mmCIF file of C-alpha atoms in Angstrom:
data_model
loop_
_atom_site.group_PDB
_atom_site.id
_atom_site.type_symbol
_atom_site.label_atom_id
_atom_site.label_comp_id
_atom_site.label_asym_id
_atom_site.label_seq_id
_atom_site.Cartn_x
_atom_site.Cartn_y
_atom_site.Cartn_z
ATOM 1 C CA MET Y 204 -7.296 -15.694 -46.117
ATOM 2 C CA ALA Y 205 -5.645 -17.217 -43.276
ATOM 3 C CA LYS Y 206 -8.040 -18.135 -40.092
ATOM 4 C CA PRO Y 207 -7.532 -16.584 -36.736
ATOM 5 C CA THR Y 208 -5.678 -18.387 -33.858
ATOM 6 C CA LEU Y 209 -6.944 -19.736 -30.813
ATOM 7 C CA GLY Y 210 -5.025 -17.428 -28.986
ATOM 8 C CA SER Y 211 -6.246 -14.205 -32.196
ATOM 9 C CA SER Y 212 -6.674 -9.890 -30.790
ATOM 10 C CA SER Y 213 -10.599 -10.619 -32.244
ATOM 11 C CA SER Y 214 -11.343 -13.097 -29.841
ATOM 12 C CA ARG Y 215 -9.979 -11.660 -27.126
ATOM 13 C CA ARG Y 216 -11.724 -8.804 -28.037
ATOM 14 C CA ARG Y 217 -15.293 -10.616 -28.167
ATOM 15 C CA SER Y 218 -14.378 -11.970 -25.173
ATOM 16 C CA LYS Y 219 -13.693 -8.175 -23.133
ATOM 17 C CA ARG Y 220 -16.812 -7.844 -24.850
ATOM 18 C CA ASP Y 221 -18.909 -10.655 -23.514
ATOM 19 C CA TRP Y 222 -17.682 -10.090 -20.207
ATOM 20 C CA ARG Y 223 -18.450 -6.373 -20.207
ATOM 21 C CA ARG Y 224 -21.591 -7.049 -21.619
ATOM 22 C CA GLN Y 225 -22.462 -10.421 -18.741
ATOM 23 C CA PHE Y 226 -21.611 -7.273 -16.329
ATOM 24 C CA ARG Y 227 -24.061 -4.771 -17.397
ATOM 25 C CA TYR Y 228 -26.403 -7.169 -17.533
ATOM 26 C CA PHE Y 229 -26.227 -8.091 -13.994
ATOM 27 C CA TYR Y 230 -25.698 -4.397 -12.683
ATOM 28 C CA TRP Y 231 -28.614 -3.194 -14.361
ATOM 29 C CA ARG Y 232 -31.050 -6.387 -13.372
ATOM 30 C CA PHE Y 233 -29.238 -5.414 -9.698
ATOM 31 C CA VAL Y 234 -30.146 -1.653 -10.028
ATOM 32 C CA ARG Y 235 -33.766 -2.536 -10.979
ATOM 33 C CA LEU Y 236 -34.597 -5.238 -7.966
ATOM 34 C CA ARG Y 237 -38.226 -4.703 -7.614
ATOM 35 C CA SER Y 238 -38.391 -5.349 -3.809
ATOM 36 C CA THR Y 239 -38.972 -3.539 -0.942
ATOM 37 C CA PRO Y 240 -36.138 -1.576 0.522
ATOM 38 C CA GLU Y 241 -36.080 -4.234 3.345
ATOM 39 C CA GLU Y 242 -36.299 -7.387 2.122
ATOM 40 C CA ILE Y 243 -33.105 -6.079 -0.181
ATOM 41 C CA ALA Y 244 -31.514 -5.226 3.499
ATOM 42 C CA ARG Y 245 -32.743 -8.391 4.994
ATOM 43 C CA GLY Y 246 -31.376 -10.527 1.715
ATOM 44 C CA LEU Y 247 -27.876 -8.251 1.841
ATOM 45 C CA ALA Y 248 -28.056 -9.215 6.139
ATOM 46 C CA VAL Y 249 -28.259 -12.715 5.300
ATOM 47 C CA GLY Y 250 -25.958 -13.168 2.733
ATOM 48 C CA VAL Y 251 -23.197 -11.386 4.656
ATOM 49 C CA PHE Y 252 -23.998 -13.964 7.835
ATOM 50 C CA ALA Y 253 -23.595 -16.396 5.399
ATOM 51 C CA GLY Y 254 -20.021 -15.279 3.626
ATOM 52 C CA TRP Y 255 -18.153 -15.362 6.773
ATOM 53 C CA TYR Y 256 -18.735 -18.616 7.440
ATOM 54 C CA PRO Y 257 -16.277 -21.696 5.941
ATOM 55 C CA ILE Y 258 -18.603 -23.568 4.318
ATOM 56 C CA PHE Y 259 -17.057 -22.543 0.352
ATOM 57 C CA GLY Y 260 -19.401 -24.069 -2.227
ATOM 58 C CA LEU Y 261 -22.206 -23.259 0.244
ATOM 59 C CA GLN Y 262 -22.362 -19.783 1.309
ATOM 60 C CA ILE Y 263 -24.784 -19.064 -1.526
ATOM 61 C CA ALA Y 264 -26.839 -21.296 -1.077
ATOM 62 C CA VAL Y 265 -27.337 -21.165 2.959
ATOM 63 C CA GLY Y 266 -27.353 -17.109 1.962
ATOM 64 C CA ILE Y 267 -30.324 -17.869 -0.513
ATOM 65 C CA LEU Y 268 -31.939 -20.318 2.048
ATOM 66 C CA LEU Y 269 -31.547 -18.270 5.241
ATOM 67 C CA ALA Y 270 -32.748 -15.186 2.386
ATOM 68 C CA THR Y 271 -36.550 -17.027 2.136
ATOM 69 C CA LEU Y 272 -36.539 -17.833 5.985
ATOM 70 C CA VAL Y 273 -36.609 -14.435 6.738
ATOM 71 C CA ARG Y 274 -38.634 -13.229 2.930
ATOM 72 C CA GLY Y 275 -34.943 -10.862 2.041
ATOM 73 C CA ASN Y 276 -33.748 -10.771 -1.781
ATOM 74 C CA ARG Y 277 -32.332 -14.201 -2.696
ATOM 75 C CA TRP Y 278 -30.061 -12.325 -5.357
ATOM 76 C CA VAL Y 279 -29.433 -9.996 -3.391
ATOM 77 C CA ALA Y 280 -28.578 -12.413 -0.278
ATOM 78 C CA ALA Y 281 -26.050 -14.158 -2.931
ATOM 79 C CA ALA Y 282 -23.851 -11.114 -3.481
ATOM 80 C CA GLY Y 283 -23.576 -11.280 0.055
ATOM 81 C CA THR Y 284 -22.087 -13.763 1.002
ATOM 82 C CA TRP Y 285 -19.523 -12.404 -1.708
ATOM 83 C CA VAL Y 286 -17.604 -10.464 1.158
ATOM 84 C CA SER Y 287 -15.651 -13.748 1.152
ATOM 85 C CA ASN Y 288 -13.300 -15.306 -1.696
ATOM 86 C CA PRO Y 289 -10.137 -16.446 -2.772
ATOM 87 C CA LEU Y 290 -8.560 -13.075 -1.487
ATOM 88 C CA THR Y 291 -10.214 -12.910 1.875
ATOM 89 C CA TYR Y 292 -10.809 -16.357 3.247
ATOM 90 C CA VAL Y 293 -7.459 -16.342 5.263
ATOM 91 C CA PRO Y 294 -8.125 -13.100 7.008
ATOM 92 C CA ILE Y 295 -10.978 -13.469 7.559
ATOM 93 C CA TYR Y 296 -11.311 -16.567 8.990
ATOM 94 C CA ALA Y 297 -8.288 -16.274 11.052
ATOM 95 C CA PHE Y 298 -9.964 -12.530 12.540
ATOM 96 C CA ASN Y 299 -12.545 -14.840 13.027
ATOM 97 C CA TYR Y 300 -10.668 -17.718 14.860
ATOM 98 C CA HIS Y 301 -9.078 -15.457 16.832
ATOM 99 C CA VAL Y 302 -12.695 -13.701 18.267
ATOM 100 C CA GLY Y 303 -13.282 -17.055 18.628
ATOM 101 C CA GLN Y 304 -10.215 -17.524 20.784
ATOM 102 C CA TRP Y 305 -10.894 -14.435 22.797
ATOM 103 C CA LEU Y 306 -14.932 -15.236 23.462
ATOM 104 C CA LEU Y 307 -14.394 -18.996 25.063
ATOM 105 C CA GLY Y 308 -10.907 -17.921 27.289
ATOM 106 C CA SER Y 309 -8.696 -20.500 24.712
ATOM 107 C CA LYS Y 310 -5.769 -18.373 24.849
ATOM 108 C CA ASN Y 311 -3.325 -21.775 24.429
ATOM 109 C CA GLN Y 312 -1.802 -22.324 21.146
ATOM 110 C CA ILE Y 313 -4.031 -25.441 19.814
ATOM 111 C CA PHE Y 314 -1.331 -26.867 17.623
ATOM 112 C CA SER Y 315 1.429 -28.706 19.036
ATOM 113 C CA ASP Y 316 3.846 -31.591 17.949
ATOM 114 C CA ASP Y 317 2.792 -33.861 20.405
ATOM 115 C CA SER Y 318 -0.902 -33.616 19.739
ATOM 116 C CA LEU Y 319 -0.447 -34.772 16.581
ATOM 117 C CA LEU Y 320 0.337 -38.125 17.776
ATOM 118 C CA SER Y 321 -2.650 -39.648 17.811
ATOM 119 C CA TRP Y 322 -6.141 -40.033 16.152
ATOM 120 C CA GLN Y 323 -7.580 -39.542 18.974
ATOM 121 C CA LYS Y 324 -5.655 -36.412 20.076
ATOM 122 C CA LEU Y 325 -5.806 -34.825 16.489
ATOM 123 C CA THR Y 326 -9.447 -35.248 15.879
ATOM 124 C CA GLN Y 327 -9.852 -33.541 19.647
ATOM 125 C CA LEU Y 328 -7.481 -30.720 18.134
ATOM 126 C CA GLY Y 329 -10.113 -30.489 15.141
ATOM 127 C CA THR Y 330 -13.685 -30.280 17.055
ATOM 128 C CA GLU Y 331 -11.534 -27.622 19.217
ATOM 129 C CA PHE Y 332 -10.575 -25.490 15.841
ATOM 130 C CA LEU Y 333 -13.862 -25.615 15.035
ATOM 131 C CA THR Y 334 -15.883 -24.852 17.480
ATOM 132 C CA THR Y 335 -13.179 -21.780 18.320
ATOM 133 C CA LEU Y 336 -13.863 -20.809 14.847
ATOM 134 C CA PHE Y 337 -17.362 -20.941 14.414
ATOM 135 C CA VAL Y 338 -18.214 -19.220 17.419
ATOM 136 C CA GLY Y 339 -16.282 -16.345 16.054
ATOM 137 C CA CYS Y 340 -17.604 -16.249 12.660
ATOM 138 C CA PHE Y 341 -21.133 -16.122 14.231
ATOM 139 C CA VAL Y 342 -20.338 -13.604 16.754
ATOM 140 C CA VAL Y 343 -18.705 -11.434 13.491
ATOM 141 C CA GLY Y 344 -21.038 -12.815 10.883
ATOM 142 C CA ALA Y 345 -23.990 -11.331 13.432
ATOM 143 C CA ILE Y 346 -22.418 -7.772 13.696
ATOM 144 C CA CYS Y 347 -21.998 -7.692 10.111
ATOM 145 C CA ALA Y 348 -25.400 -8.873 9.130
ATOM 146 C CA PHE Y 349 -26.409 -5.862 11.905
ATOM 147 C CA PHE Y 350 -24.340 -3.074 10.014
ATOM 148 C CA SER Y 351 -25.334 -4.424 6.821
ATOM 149 C CA TYR Y 352 -28.656 -4.432 7.041
ATOM 150 C CA PHE Y 353 -28.654 -0.699 8.260
ATOM 151 C CA LEU Y 354 -26.599 0.129 5.332
ATOM 152 C CA GLY Y 355 -28.421 -2.198 2.770
ATOM 153 C CA LEU Y 356 -31.972 -0.256 3.637
ATOM 154 C CA TRP Y 357 -30.201 3.407 3.332
ATOM 155 C CA LEU Y 358 -28.755 2.297 0.279
ATOM 156 C CA ALA Y 359 -32.063 0.295 -1.349
ATOM 157 C CA HIS Y 360 -33.791 3.886 -0.002
ATOM 158 C CA ARG Y 361 -32.596 6.172 -1.736
ATOM 159 C CA VAL Y 362 -31.839 4.174 -4.830
ATOM 160 C CA GLN Y 363 -35.670 4.069 -5.438
ATOM 161 C CA ARG Y 364 -35.798 7.596 -4.650
ATOM 162 C CA ARG Y 365 -33.250 8.215 -7.171
ATOM 163 C CA ARG Y 366 -35.298 6.145 -9.691
ATOM 164 C CA LEU Y 367 -38.787 7.449 -8.719
ATOM 165 C CA GLN Y 368 -37.012 11.310 -9.353
ATOM 166 C CA ARG Y 369 -36.104 9.834 -12.972
ATOM 167 C CA ARG Y 370 -39.431 8.902 -13.590
ATOM 168 C CA ARG Y 371 -41.263 11.852 -12.339
ATOM 169 C CA ALA Y 372 -38.577 14.190 -14.206
ATOM 170 C CA LYS Y 373 -39.331 12.378 -17.727
ATOM 171 C CA ARG Y 374 -43.188 12.561 -16.828
ATOM 172 C CA LEU Y 375 -42.654 16.370 -17.019
ATOM 173 C CA ASP Y 376 -40.428 16.317 -19.592
#
C-alpha cells in the first residue's frame, strides 16, 4: 500500500476539518462570553479604535491594553482590531490621511521631488505625514468607536436575551 503524499486529498480534508473546528470553537467562545453587555461593548469600541491606527503588529496588544484600562472584554477588543487587515489597510489609511489633511488644513501635496533631496526635508516630510495620518486616525477611530460601542451594546443585549429565552424554553420542556 502506498503512503499518502504531502499534497494528498486526505491531508487537505483534514486541514479543512481542523480549520472548521477552530472556527467553530472561537465562534462558540465568542457567543458564550460571560461579560456584561457594557463590558463587551467597551471592548469592541476600544478594539475598533485601536484597529484604525497604522501600528501593524501592535493593534491587538493596544486593543487589549485599552480594554483592560476601560474594563472592557479583552477577547472582543482583540477581534475589534480586525477592522483593519491586509485587504483594508490602504483604503483605511488613505481615508484617514485625507481626513487629517482636511482637519489640519494642509491641502498641499506632501510628496515632491525637492522634498526628497535632503535628509532634513525627508525627516520633516515624515513628521508632517505621520502627524496628518495620526490626527485622521484619531478622529476616524473615535467616531467609529462611538458607533461600534452602541452597535456592540445592542448586539450583546440581543444575543444574551435570546440565550436566556432558549434556557427558559428548555426548562419548561
